[in-house]
mmCIF file of C-alpha atoms in Angstrom:
data_model
loop_
_atom_site.group_PDB
_atom_site.id
_atom_site.type_symbol
_atom_site.label_atom_id
_atom_site.label_comp_id
_atom_site.label_asym_id
_atom_site.label_seq_id
_atom_site.Cartn_x
_atom_site.Cartn_y
_atom_site.Cartn_z
ATOM 1 C CA MET A 860 -5.553 8.565 45.540
ATOM 2 C CA LEU A 861 -9.297 7.511 44.156
ATOM 3 C CA LYS A 862 -9.623 11.912 44.416
ATOM 4 C CA SER A 863 -6.454 11.783 42.394
ATOM 5 C CA LEU A 864 -7.436 9.207 39.947
ATOM 6 C CA ARG A 865 -11.132 10.702 39.134
ATOM 7 C CA THR A 866 -9.570 14.624 38.669
ATOM 8 C CA ILE A 867 -7.601 12.906 35.792
ATOM 9 C CA CYS A 868 -10.064 10.841 34.026
ATOM 10 C CA LEU A 869 -12.687 13.857 33.745
ATOM 11 C CA ILE A 870 -9.232 15.847 32.243
ATOM 12 C CA VAL A 871 -8.830 13.044 29.499
ATOM 13 C CA ILE A 872 -12.734 12.504 28.956
ATOM 14 C CA SER A 873 -13.478 16.997 28.871
ATOM 15 C CA LEU A 874 -10.047 17.062 26.293
ATOM 16 C CA ASN A 875 -12.011 14.372 24.081
ATOM 17 C CA LEU A 876 -15.218 15.886 24.218
ATOM 18 C CA THR A 877 -13.805 19.317 23.494
ATOM 19 C CA ALA A 878 -12.891 20.180 19.977
ATOM 20 C CA CYS A 879 -12.188 22.972 17.837
ATOM 21 C CA ALA A 880 -14.165 23.945 14.925
ATOM 22 C CA GLY A 881 -11.504 22.811 12.071
ATOM 23 C CA LEU A 882 -10.931 24.930 9.103
ATOM 24 C CA GLY A 883 -13.534 23.228 6.787
ATOM 25 C CA ASN A 884 -17.234 23.551 6.727
ATOM 26 C CA MET A 885 -18.204 19.781 6.261
ATOM 27 C CA LYS A 886 -21.749 18.383 4.769
ATOM 28 C CA GLU A 887 -23.221 14.937 4.342
ATOM 29 C CA VAL A 888 -23.213 12.979 1.293
ATOM 30 C CA GLU A 889 -24.235 9.973 -0.213
ATOM 31 C CA PHE A 890 -21.425 7.358 -0.533
ATOM 32 C CA GLN A 891 -20.387 7.491 -4.413
ATOM 33 C CA THR A 892 -19.144 3.558 -4.666
ATOM 34 C CA THR A 893 -17.316 3.732 -7.894
ATOM 35 C CA ALA A 894 -14.927 6.347 -8.795
ATOM 36 C CA LYS A 895 -15.981 8.063 -12.328
ATOM 37 C CA PRO A 896 -13.883 6.594 -15.540
ATOM 38 C CA ASP A 897 -11.724 9.906 -15.761
ATOM 39 C CA LYS A 898 -11.017 10.400 -11.873
ATOM 40 C CA SER A 899 -9.845 8.760 -9.042
ATOM 41 C CA THR A 900 -11.632 8.259 -5.799
ATOM 42 C CA VAL A 901 -9.609 8.774 -2.184
ATOM 43 C CA ASN A 902 -11.547 7.858 0.800
ATOM 44 C CA ILE A 903 -9.933 9.177 3.945
ATOM 45 C CA VAL A 904 -11.185 7.100 6.851
ATOM 46 C CA ARG A 905 -11.459 8.381 10.732
ATOM 47 C CA ARG A 906 -12.874 5.609 12.900
ATOM 48 C CA ALA A 907 -14.091 6.949 16.313
ATOM 49 C CA VAL A 908 -12.097 5.037 18.981
ATOM 50 C CA PHE A 909 -12.743 6.928 21.847
ATOM 51 C CA MET A 910 -9.145 8.412 22.658
ATOM 52 C CA GLY A 911 -8.642 11.454 20.367
ATOM 53 C CA ASP A 912 -12.471 11.582 19.038
ATOM 54 C CA GLY A 913 -12.713 15.799 20.329
ATOM 55 C CA VAL A 914 -10.167 16.617 18.037
ATOM 56 C CA LYS A 915 -10.449 17.968 14.610
ATOM 57 C CA VAL A 916 -8.129 16.351 11.851
ATOM 58 C CA GLU A 917 -7.628 18.386 8.571
ATOM 59 C CA VAL A 918 -6.903 16.994 5.365
ATOM 60 C CA TRP A 919 -4.653 18.319 2.679
ATOM 61 C CA ASP A 920 -3.932 17.363 -1.034
ATOM 62 C CA ARG A 921 -0.803 18.840 -1.081
ATOM 63 C CA ASP A 922 -1.662 22.368 -0.375
ATOM 64 C CA LYS A 923 -4.992 22.366 -1.219
ATOM 65 C CA PHE A 924 -7.095 22.213 1.462
ATOM 66 C CA ILE A 925 -9.893 19.329 1.059
ATOM 67 C CA GLY A 926 -11.532 18.878 4.334
ATOM 68 C CA THR A 927 -12.346 18.203 7.866
ATOM 69 C CA LEU A 928 -12.536 14.843 9.532
ATOM 70 C CA SER A 929 -14.095 14.157 12.481
ATOM 71 C CA ALA A 930 -14.397 10.785 14.327
ATOM 72 C CA GLY A 931 -16.410 8.447 12.656
ATOM 73 C CA ASP A 932 -16.410 10.451 9.505
ATOM 74 C CA LEU A 933 -15.691 8.945 6.088
ATOM 75 C CA LEU A 934 -14.342 11.724 3.568
ATOM 76 C CA GLN A 935 -15.154 11.347 0.031
ATOM 77 C CA TYR A 936 -12.893 13.235 -2.456
ATOM 78 C CA GLU A 937 -12.625 12.806 -6.149
ATOM 79 C CA ALA A 938 -9.202 13.795 -7.747
ATOM 80 C CA ALA A 939 -7.480 14.327 -11.229
ATOM 81 C CA PRO A 940 -5.025 10.824 -11.280
ATOM 82 C CA GLY A 941 -1.347 11.464 -11.166
ATOM 83 C CA ILE A 942 0.497 11.710 -8.544
ATOM 84 C CA HIS A 943 -0.787 12.937 -4.995
ATOM 85 C CA THR A 944 0.291 14.007 -1.816
ATOM 86 C CA PHE A 945 -1.898 13.451 0.869
ATOM 87 C CA MET A 946 -1.669 15.077 4.201
ATOM 88 C CA VAL A 947 -3.073 14.995 7.577
ATOM 89 C CA TYR A 948 -2.740 17.149 10.701
ATOM 90 C CA ALA A 949 -3.990 17.343 14.164
ATOM 91 C CA GLN A 950 -2.301 18.393 17.281
ATOM 92 C CA GLY A 951 0.586 19.542 15.549
ATOM 93 C CA SER A 952 1.483 16.518 13.638
ATOM 94 C CA TRP A 953 1.328 15.849 10.176
ATOM 95 C CA GLY A 954 1.070 12.170 8.444
ATOM 96 C CA VAL A 955 1.106 11.790 4.792
ATOM 97 C CA ALA A 956 0.777 8.970 2.009
ATOM 98 C CA LYS A 957 2.039 10.034 -1.821
ATOM 99 C CA GLY A 958 1.707 7.801 -4.987
ATOM 100 C CA LYS A 959 0.227 7.515 -8.130
ATOM 101 C CA LEU A 960 -3.669 7.346 -8.556
ATOM 102 C CA GLU A 961 -5.196 5.593 -11.996
ATOM 103 C CA PRO A 962 -8.547 6.948 -13.181
ATOM 104 C CA GLY A 963 -11.090 4.826 -12.524
ATOM 105 C CA LYS A 964 -9.925 3.825 -9.315
ATOM 106 C CA THR A 965 -10.607 3.891 -5.825
ATOM 107 C CA TYR A 966 -7.997 4.434 -2.720
ATOM 108 C CA TYR A 967 -8.612 4.190 1.083
ATOM 109 C CA LEU A 968 -6.432 6.260 3.572
ATOM 110 C CA LYS A 969 -6.893 5.771 6.851
ATOM 111 C CA PHE A 970 -5.532 8.169 9.489
ATOM 112 C CA ASN A 971 -4.259 6.893 12.853
ATOM 113 C CA MET A 972 -2.869 7.986 15.951
ATOM 114 C CA PRO A 973 -0.445 5.368 17.815
ATOM 115 C CA TRP A 974 -0.238 5.526 21.307
ATOM 116 C CA GLY A 975 3.269 6.525 21.276
ATOM 117 C CA GLY A 976 2.190 9.900 19.840
ATOM 118 C CA GLY A 977 1.862 11.691 16.620
ATOM 119 C CA ILE A 978 -0.021 10.862 14.063
ATOM 120 C CA HIS A 979 0.025 8.602 10.788
ATOM 121 C CA LEU A 980 -1.899 8.158 7.239
ATOM 122 C CA GLY A 981 -2.175 4.659 6.198
ATOM 123 C CA VAL A 982 -3.358 2.918 3.024
ATOM 124 C CA ALA A 983 -5.414 -0.045 2.855
ATOM 125 C CA LYS A 984 -4.757 -2.520 0.444
ATOM 126 C CA SER A 985 -7.688 -3.278 -2.307
ATOM 127 C CA THR A 986 -8.071 -6.797 0.034
ATOM 128 C CA ASP A 987 -8.532 -5.179 3.559
ATOM 129 C CA PRO A 988 -11.510 -6.711 5.247
ATOM 130 C CA ARG A 989 -12.613 -3.853 6.838
ATOM 131 C CA ILE A 990 -13.497 -1.512 3.837
ATOM 132 C CA PRO A 991 -17.381 -3.267 3.477
ATOM 133 C CA GLU A 992 -17.417 -1.275 7.103
ATOM 134 C CA TRP A 993 -15.701 1.610 6.131
ATOM 135 C CA ASN A 994 -18.625 2.570 3.271
ATOM 136 C CA THR A 995 -21.376 2.306 6.274
ATOM 137 C CA MET A 996 -19.622 5.267 8.094
ATOM 138 C CA THR A 997 -20.854 8.870 7.787
ATOM 139 C CA THR A 998 -19.374 9.936 4.233
ATOM 140 C CA VAL A 999 -18.730 13.437 4.237
ATOM 141 C CA THR A 1000 -17.124 16.117 1.461
ATOM 142 C CA ILE A 1001 -16.369 19.902 2.131
ATOM 143 C CA ASP A 1002 -19.204 22.429 1.726
ATOM 144 C CA LYS A 1003 -18.154 24.416 -1.266
ATOM 145 C CA SER A 1004 -21.182 26.661 -0.649
ATOM 146 C CA SER A 1005 -19.872 27.865 2.524
ATOM 147 C CA GLN A 1006 -16.322 27.231 2.468
ATOM 148 C CA LYS A 1007 -14.497 29.205 5.145
ATOM 149 C CA ASP A 1008 -11.140 31.072 4.265
ATOM 150 C CA ILE A 1009 -8.123 29.213 4.981
ATOM 151 C CA PRO A 1010 -5.379 31.491 6.544
ATOM 152 C CA GLU A 1011 -1.893 31.656 5.042
ATOM 153 C CA GLU A 1012 -0.278 30.041 7.825
ATOM 154 C CA TYR A 1013 -1.617 26.764 7.297
ATOM 155 C CA ILE A 1014 -1.011 27.116 3.456
ATOM 156 C CA LEU A 1015 2.440 27.814 4.539
ATOM 157 C CA GLU A 1016 3.505 25.197 7.026
ATOM 158 C CA ALA A 1017 1.265 22.440 4.440
ATOM 159 C CA ARG A 1018 3.957 23.495 2.036
ATOM 160 C CA ASP A 1019 6.804 23.223 4.331
ATOM 161 C CA ILE A 1020 5.584 19.941 4.879
ATOM 162 C CA LEU A 1021 5.798 19.209 1.330
ATOM 163 C CA GLN A 1022 9.120 20.041 0.767
ATOM 164 C CA GLU A 1023 10.206 17.985 4.104
ATOM 165 C CA VAL A 1024 8.386 15.024 2.064
ATOM 166 C CA GLU A 1025 10.416 15.944 -1.123
ATOM 167 C CA ASN A 1026 13.555 16.668 0.760
ATOM 168 C CA GLY A 1027 13.503 13.033 2.369
ATOM 169 C CA ASN A 1028 13.403 14.280 5.704
ATOM 170 C CA MET A 1029 9.926 12.749 6.538
ATOM 171 C CA GLU A 1030 8.473 10.075 5.280
ATOM 172 C CA ALA A 1031 5.218 9.570 3.221
ATOM 173 C CA THR A 1032 3.404 5.900 3.396
ATOM 174 C CA PRO A 1033 3.123 4.795 -0.397
ATOM 175 C CA ILE A 1034 0.201 4.457 -2.617
ATOM 176 C CA THR A 1035 0.587 1.691 -4.804
ATOM 177 C CA GLU A 1036 -1.399 -0.570 -7.250
ATOM 178 C CA GLU A 1037 -1.958 -2.851 -4.309
ATOM 179 C CA ASN A 1038 -3.991 -0.522 -3.341
ATOM 180 C CA ALA A 1039 -6.401 0.276 -5.994
ATOM 181 C CA LEU A 1040 -9.764 -1.316 -6.270
#
């Protein structure tokens, strides 16, 4: 019995420690505390929680790939104001958040892996007490100088998910004025 438990634990640990390379080459950057007046800043947070930390999370703005998140990273993304559909992908599952971004505002989206399976993309309220802690995380952005080509199959899959959201077959977490800082 003890041997079986040790084997299971070793398998779980090894799965959490092994990770694919991810679609994007990321670089560490200094955290930007305020959005530019004509842009919106979107911070996508991925806490380190041990279970699932080895899995890379791919982040999309509609069908545009915007980066790969590792555990403990905050992806900072500058977006044009307007309607956006943000999506995260990991282990065959998608999480979606959608709403109108206002110029000069900052938003926090949070990647979650619920215990029951799947993934979720949450949106923090502007009063969320975790924001100061998130601002101290390792901040990354896509390294455009060494960007990989994104295979067409991934772009097509992102477009399929967008269609599911537009058709009302997939729920998106709303991004609202309550979320803007």
